[in-house]
Amino acid sequence: MNDSKLDRRNFLKTTAVGAAGLSLLANSTASATEEIALPLPDSISLRQLIPLNHGWLYSERSSAAGMQANFNDKAWTRVNIPHTNKMLPASSFDEKEYMFVSAYRKHFRLPAALKGQRIFVDFGGVMTAARVFINGKDLGEYKGGYTPFSFELTKDINWTGDNVLAVECDSTERKDIPPFGGLIDYLTFGGIYRDVHIRAVPTTFIENVFAKPINVLSNDRKLNVKVYFDGKIEGPHSVIVSLLDGPNGIASETTTDVSGVSEHVASIEPLKEIKLWDIENPHLYTIRVMLRRAGTTLDHYETRVGFREAKFTPEGFFLNGKHLKLRGLNRHQTYPFVGQAMPWRVQKHDAWVLKKELHCNIVRTSHYPQSPHFLDACDELGLLVFEEIPGWQHIGDKAWQDLTVQYVDTMIRRDWNHPSIVLWGVRVNESGDNTEFYTRTNKVAHDLDDSRQTGGVRYRYNSERLEDVFTMNDFGFPLRPPNHPLYLNTEFSGHMYPTKRGDNVERVREHANRHARVHDAVASDAKYAGAIGWCAFDYNTHDYFGSGDRICYHGVSDIFRIAKPAAGFYRSQCDPTEEVVLEPAFDWARGDENESFTDALVCSNCEKLVYYVGTRKIAEVEPDRKTYPNLKYPPFRTNLHSAIGKAWEDLRIEGHIGGKKVIERKMSARGVDKQFIIAADDKELVADGIDMTRVVFKVTDEFGNTRPFAQAAIQFAIENGEIIGDNPFALVGGCGAVWIKSKQTPGTIRLTAKHPRLRAKTVVVKAVSPS
């Protein structure tokens, strides 16, 4: 995980065991009770964290009776978590279809070995409000779909028989719960869409740990580890804090005696030989905290930490003392068909796309705290994160604001050990000024974590700045000059220039240009810390936004995470030693008028491009440093119009570095659908009935270029798996994607895709037993 050349398959393998964990593969039918299994008996302490994602029962209709233990749920549908309350098409649906109150039930039996422990249920996220019952007892309602919550079950567990955990899930847009109350430009969907766990801990246990590196660039660096206990430690105990460096074992350790406290700060120092976390070598350590009494370990808590210094200054952003111009994209965590209910592998894949394919160095979690799996991947890959609270322009009443302040607290406590996070967003996106409200949110952030700065995204240039960094959505061009010492552009382009893959060549080219010109402008002045474009992926939205089909086409990639030509600009901004990139921002042999090619735009990190039309050498071109004088790798622009002639011929572009050809791109002039290509992101899934991978398919010319006007309905057949997506699937811009989900049967998953004219293709994915 510390190698910048990390292979994606190995990257996912390093996290597969942790994600599968102790997942319980109940093969029972609906209403059967699941026997909870425990880990091996030599576990470090009494703490047990057991995934509870399998074998839930679901109904689209909730009732008071359905929350009771003795309710007959045999007719309910069996589902696994993550789960969306309503499967939907990728576009052109009515968002009211998922806005209802549904119900979930889970039958389980706990082993007697846990008796005497405190038992909690932990929910990673339920959209939008969850009322939770255990054996018919109402434990209360949690309001908010983007932050985790827990309920204690200890006093209500049946230790001799069946237990029923029931959840009433309200997925309506309740005005008392942020982000709702006004218009919002995204959809929230519904369901129990993040992981659920049973947590067994001793009577007094470690509730949380904040590991804060201090003076990481100095010889007197240290790690302050703040340990939060649930309840006061009574009598003599000891706290052992260990810093672990993977297979290298314990890097440092400290032991402290404690008594009569509910919090404790341990300092690990001196730390002489420490590997820094940065975007190229994101080295991660593990912190292990153990609570002991009379030589017995009662509880332990583990979290990861990276040593890095991140600062926004009047001279820009600095990581570990080195200036870094921030270049990134905003990300919504929603997907076609299932809304937000994607498992760990798919969440991590988005981080991979942003860092390894688009070569971004920062992502903004617009507009809410996102999946812990996504943030874990950002830590592992070296992708910086600006994380913010839920909201979009609207500020509600005092109770609404109180909930938002609570979300700031919960977000930071959940995520404060992620080295990738460099900025806390404590202002509702694009909201108006509210001195009292935002004084509170900033204070909570600074009190909890004084090692990170705060930001607050606005689009009013002269709005009040209570945050440390003035984070500004600037959709015009030229950009406004920075009007505060610490300044970050957090959105641009987006709704000002929505672009589909099949739009005319002038629009597709201009889409790429608009991203390039903003990053060029930002590179011209150190006072701009950087720019985060709107946005990475197209996303579903309400009927009063978007293009009339419930999609905002604002992304540099489409809703299936398939790159549009504008994505080529971001790809091209990496060093050629990482990847040589040559991405035309056009499709060849298109349009009724070939005037489009008087200004052909190519995004590349090469030193020179050589163009051939047919067998004729047309031009040798250097990067356009006149239009983009501040970019390290400016796009290339040239006039191909005069070379076209009466008949179209194939286009060939060579990329040269150091006088040698290092890459070549060919584009067909025939205008014929020649190939049907299909590929899965992963060769292996966990056979747990939850794990998924994306399968991308496209119709191309003979050189592999997507044919944006290709039209066909692709028919799928699958063995030992489930298709998540349309079947048949009508191509969108000549391509598309579905996801395949494993079943609980190890073996081989085969997905066959049949094009009506081109040959059928099959992808094979291995389904392996959970660890």
Tab-separated table of C-alpha atoms in Angstrom, residues 401-577:
chain	number	residue	atom	x	y	z
A	401	GLN	CA	-28.834	23.571	12.748
A	402	ASP	CA	-28.303	21.566	15.945
A	403	LEU	CA	-28.375	18.371	13.885
A	404	THR	CA	-25.793	19.839	11.507
A	405	VAL	CA	-23.503	20.729	14.405
A	406	GLN	CA	-23.905	17.134	15.576
A	407	TYR	CA	-22.931	15.928	12.098
A	408	VAL	CA	-19.722	17.988	12.275
A	409	ASP	CA	-18.896	16.247	15.551
A	410	THR	CA	-19.755	12.777	14.244
A	411	MET	CA	-17.936	13.247	10.938
A	412	ILE	CA	-14.728	14.360	12.607
A	413	ARG	CA	-14.797	11.664	15.301
A	414	ARG	CA	-15.355	9.006	12.639
A	415	ASP	CA	-12.646	10.218	10.267
A	416	TRP	CA	-9.982	12.110	12.231
A	417	ASN	CA	-7.359	9.377	11.799
A	418	HIS	CA	-7.441	9.457	7.983
A	419	PRO	CA	-4.189	11.099	6.845
A	420	SER	CA	-5.762	11.773	3.448
A	421	ILE	CA	-8.197	14.295	4.947
A	422	VAL	CA	-6.612	17.752	4.925
A	423	LEU	CA	-9.647	20.036	5.278
A	424	TRP	CA	-12.912	19.869	7.224
A	425	GLY	CA	-15.910	21.404	5.429
A	426	VAL	CA	-18.065	22.970	8.160
A	427	ARG	CA	-20.404	25.126	6.092
A	428	VAL	CA	-23.455	23.956	4.146
A	429	ASN	CA	-22.488	24.049	0.486
A	430	GLU	CA	-23.305	27.407	-1.148
A	431	SER	CA	-25.383	28.597	1.804
A	432	GLY	CA	-25.743	32.202	2.894
A	433	ASP	CA	-23.942	33.761	5.828
A	434	ASN	CA	-25.036	32.806	9.340
A	435	THR	CA	-22.543	34.037	11.903
A	436	GLU	CA	-23.947	32.229	14.941
A	437	PHE	CA	-24.418	28.904	13.164
A	438	TYR	CA	-21.020	28.793	11.499
A	439	THR	CA	-19.214	30.057	14.564
A	440	ARG	CA	-20.572	26.908	16.249
A	441	THR	CA	-19.538	24.523	13.464
A	442	ASN	CA	-16.030	25.962	13.303
A	443	LYS	CA	-15.629	25.787	17.068
A	444	VAL	CA	-16.642	22.129	17.156
A	445	ALA	CA	-14.129	21.316	14.425
A	446	HIS	CA	-11.272	23.227	16.030
A	447	ASP	CA	-12.011	21.881	19.516
A	448	LEU	CA	-12.035	18.288	18.292
A	449	ASP	CA	-9.120	18.539	15.858
A	450	ASP	CA	-6.746	21.484	15.948
A	451	SER	CA	-4.416	19.766	13.478
A	452	ARG	CA	-6.605	20.472	10.444
A	453	GLN	CA	-7.953	23.679	8.969
A	454	THR	CA	-11.606	24.314	8.179
A	455	GLY	CA	-13.257	25.419	4.956
A	456	GLY	CA	-16.753	26.476	3.987
A	457	VAL	CA	-17.868	26.325	0.377
A	458	ARG	CA	-19.719	29.337	-0.953
A	459	TYR	CA	-20.488	30.983	-4.281
A	460	ARG	CA	-20.838	34.515	-2.910
A	461	TYR	CA	-17.478	36.172	-3.409
A	462	ASN	CA	-17.919	38.673	-0.570
A	463	SER	CA	-19.455	36.323	1.985
A	464	GLU	CA	-18.290	36.208	5.571
A	465	ARG	CA	-15.255	34.028	6.206
A	466	LEU	CA	-15.335	32.299	9.572
A	467	GLU	CA	-13.376	29.293	8.358
A	468	ASP	CA	-9.609	29.083	7.991
A	469	VAL	CA	-9.673	28.616	4.214
A	470	PHE	CA	-11.916	30.610	1.868
A	471	THR	CA	-13.310	27.836	-0.320
A	472	MET	CA	-15.048	29.307	-3.336
A	473	ASN	CA	-17.216	27.991	-6.168
A	474	ASP	CA	-16.304	30.186	-9.131
A	475	PHE	CA	-18.103	29.275	-12.350
A	476	GLY	CA	-17.071	32.272	-14.418
A	477	PHE	CA	-13.993	32.863	-16.505
A	478	PRO	CA	-11.627	34.570	-16.096
A	479	LEU	CA	-11.541	33.445	-12.486
A	480	ARG	CA	-11.930	35.961	-9.728
A	481	PRO	CA	-8.650	36.732	-7.969
A	482	PRO	CA	-8.171	35.338	-4.471
A	483	ASN	CA	-9.674	37.778	-1.975
A	484	HIS	CA	-8.439	36.043	1.175
A	485	PRO	CA	-4.968	34.822	2.176
A	486	LEU	CA	-5.989	31.163	2.099
A	487	TYR	CA	-8.033	30.474	-1.035
A	488	LEU	CA	-9.192	27.295	-2.784
A	489	ASN	CA	-11.418	27.037	-5.854
A	490	THR	CA	-13.840	24.218	-5.035
A	491	GLU	CA	-16.105	24.090	-8.114
A	492	PHE	CA	-15.989	25.308	-11.703
A	493	SER	CA	-17.575	24.481	-15.071
A	494	GLY	CA	-20.210	21.895	-14.084
A	495	HIS	CA	-23.719	23.181	-14.734
A	496	MET	CA	-22.309	25.955	-16.919
A	497	TYR	CA	-21.299	23.427	-19.569
A	498	PRO	CA	-22.947	19.988	-19.217
A	499	THR	CA	-21.612	17.587	-21.824
A	500	LYS	CA	-22.669	14.149	-22.984
A	501	ARG	CA	-20.413	11.710	-24.787
A	502	GLY	CA	-22.468	11.992	-27.971
A	503	ASP	CA	-22.531	15.790	-28.126
A	504	ASN	CA	-21.076	17.492	-31.190
A	505	VAL	CA	-17.322	17.641	-31.485
A	506	GLU	CA	-17.142	21.375	-30.737
A	507	ARG	CA	-18.871	20.918	-27.389
A	508	VAL	CA	-16.833	17.871	-26.430
A	509	ARG	CA	-13.639	19.765	-27.235
A	510	GLU	CA	-14.729	22.862	-25.321
A	511	HIS	CA	-15.619	20.743	-22.301
A	512	ALA	CA	-11.997	19.615	-22.086
A	513	ASN	CA	-10.739	23.136	-22.744
A	514	ARG	CA	-12.772	24.599	-19.890
A	515	HIS	CA	-11.144	22.285	-17.393
A	516	ALA	CA	-7.696	22.947	-18.838
A	517	ARG	CA	-8.035	26.719	-18.826
A	518	VAL	CA	-9.112	26.880	-15.165
A	519	HIS	CA	-6.208	24.752	-13.996
A	520	ASP	CA	-3.911	26.895	-16.126
A	521	ALA	CA	-5.268	30.044	-14.480
A	522	VAL	CA	-4.896	28.544	-11.011
A	523	ALA	CA	-1.303	27.581	-11.812
A	524	SER	CA	-0.538	31.213	-12.644
A	525	ASP	CA	-0.788	32.439	-9.058
A	526	ALA	CA	0.473	30.780	-5.878
A	527	LYS	CA	-2.387	32.406	-3.954
A	528	TYR	CA	-4.712	29.866	-5.521
A	529	ALA	CA	-4.167	26.706	-3.468
A	530	GLY	CA	-5.668	24.779	-6.370
A	531	ALA	CA	-8.922	23.910	-8.064
A	532	ILE	CA	-11.434	21.075	-7.691
A	533	GLY	CA	-13.542	20.714	-10.823
A	534	TRP	CA	-17.233	19.952	-10.949
A	535	CYS	CA	-17.257	17.035	-11.230
A	536	ALA	CA	-15.806	13.533	-11.508
A	537	PHE	CA	-18.908	11.549	-12.511
A	538	ASP	CA	-22.363	12.354	-13.862
A	539	TYR	CA	-24.993	11.866	-11.173
A	540	ASN	CA	-28.730	11.552	-10.609
A	541	THR	CA	-30.627	14.654	-9.561
A	542	HIS	CA	-34.114	16.052	-9.048
A	543	ASP	CA	-36.508	17.002	-11.824
A	544	TYR	CA	-35.731	20.708	-11.408
A	545	PHE	CA	-32.038	20.196	-12.234
A	546	GLY	CA	-30.125	18.322	-14.904
A	547	SER	CA	-31.130	17.592	-18.471
A	548	GLY	CA	-34.713	16.495	-17.990
A	549	ASP	CA	-33.871	12.825	-17.451
A	550	ARG	CA	-32.773	12.943	-13.765
A	551	ILE	CA	-29.081	13.141	-14.685
A	552	CYS	CA	-26.649	16.027	-14.375
A	553	TYR	CA	-24.125	15.580	-17.188
A	554	HIS	CA	-21.488	17.617	-15.390
A	555	GLY	CA	-18.845	14.930	-15.011
A	556	VAL	CA	-15.613	14.385	-16.879
A	557	SER	CA	-16.764	10.762	-16.736
A	558	ASP	CA	-20.288	9.484	-17.176
A	559	ILE	CA	-22.514	8.007	-14.490
A	560	PHE	CA	-20.962	4.581	-15.135
A	561	ARG	CA	-17.470	6.004	-14.415
A	562	ILE	CA	-16.512	5.765	-18.107
A	563	ALA	CA	-14.253	8.656	-19.129
A	564	LYS	CA	-15.409	11.395	-21.490
A	565	PRO	CA	-12.785	13.287	-23.528
A	566	ALA	CA	-12.513	15.961	-20.787
A	567	ALA	CA	-11.144	13.295	-18.463
A	568	GLY	CA	-8.175	13.119	-20.796
A	569	PHE	CA	-7.005	16.507	-19.535
A	570	TYR	CA	-6.697	15.218	-15.962
A	571	ARG	CA	-5.039	12.014	-17.148
A	572	SER	CA	-2.477	14.023	-19.096
A	573	GLN	CA	-1.252	16.003	-16.077
A	574	CYS	CA	0.871	13.209	-14.630
A	575	ASP	CA	4.585	12.718	-15.153
A	576	PRO	CA	5.284	10.501	-18.200
A	577	THR	CA	7.265	8.155	-15.955
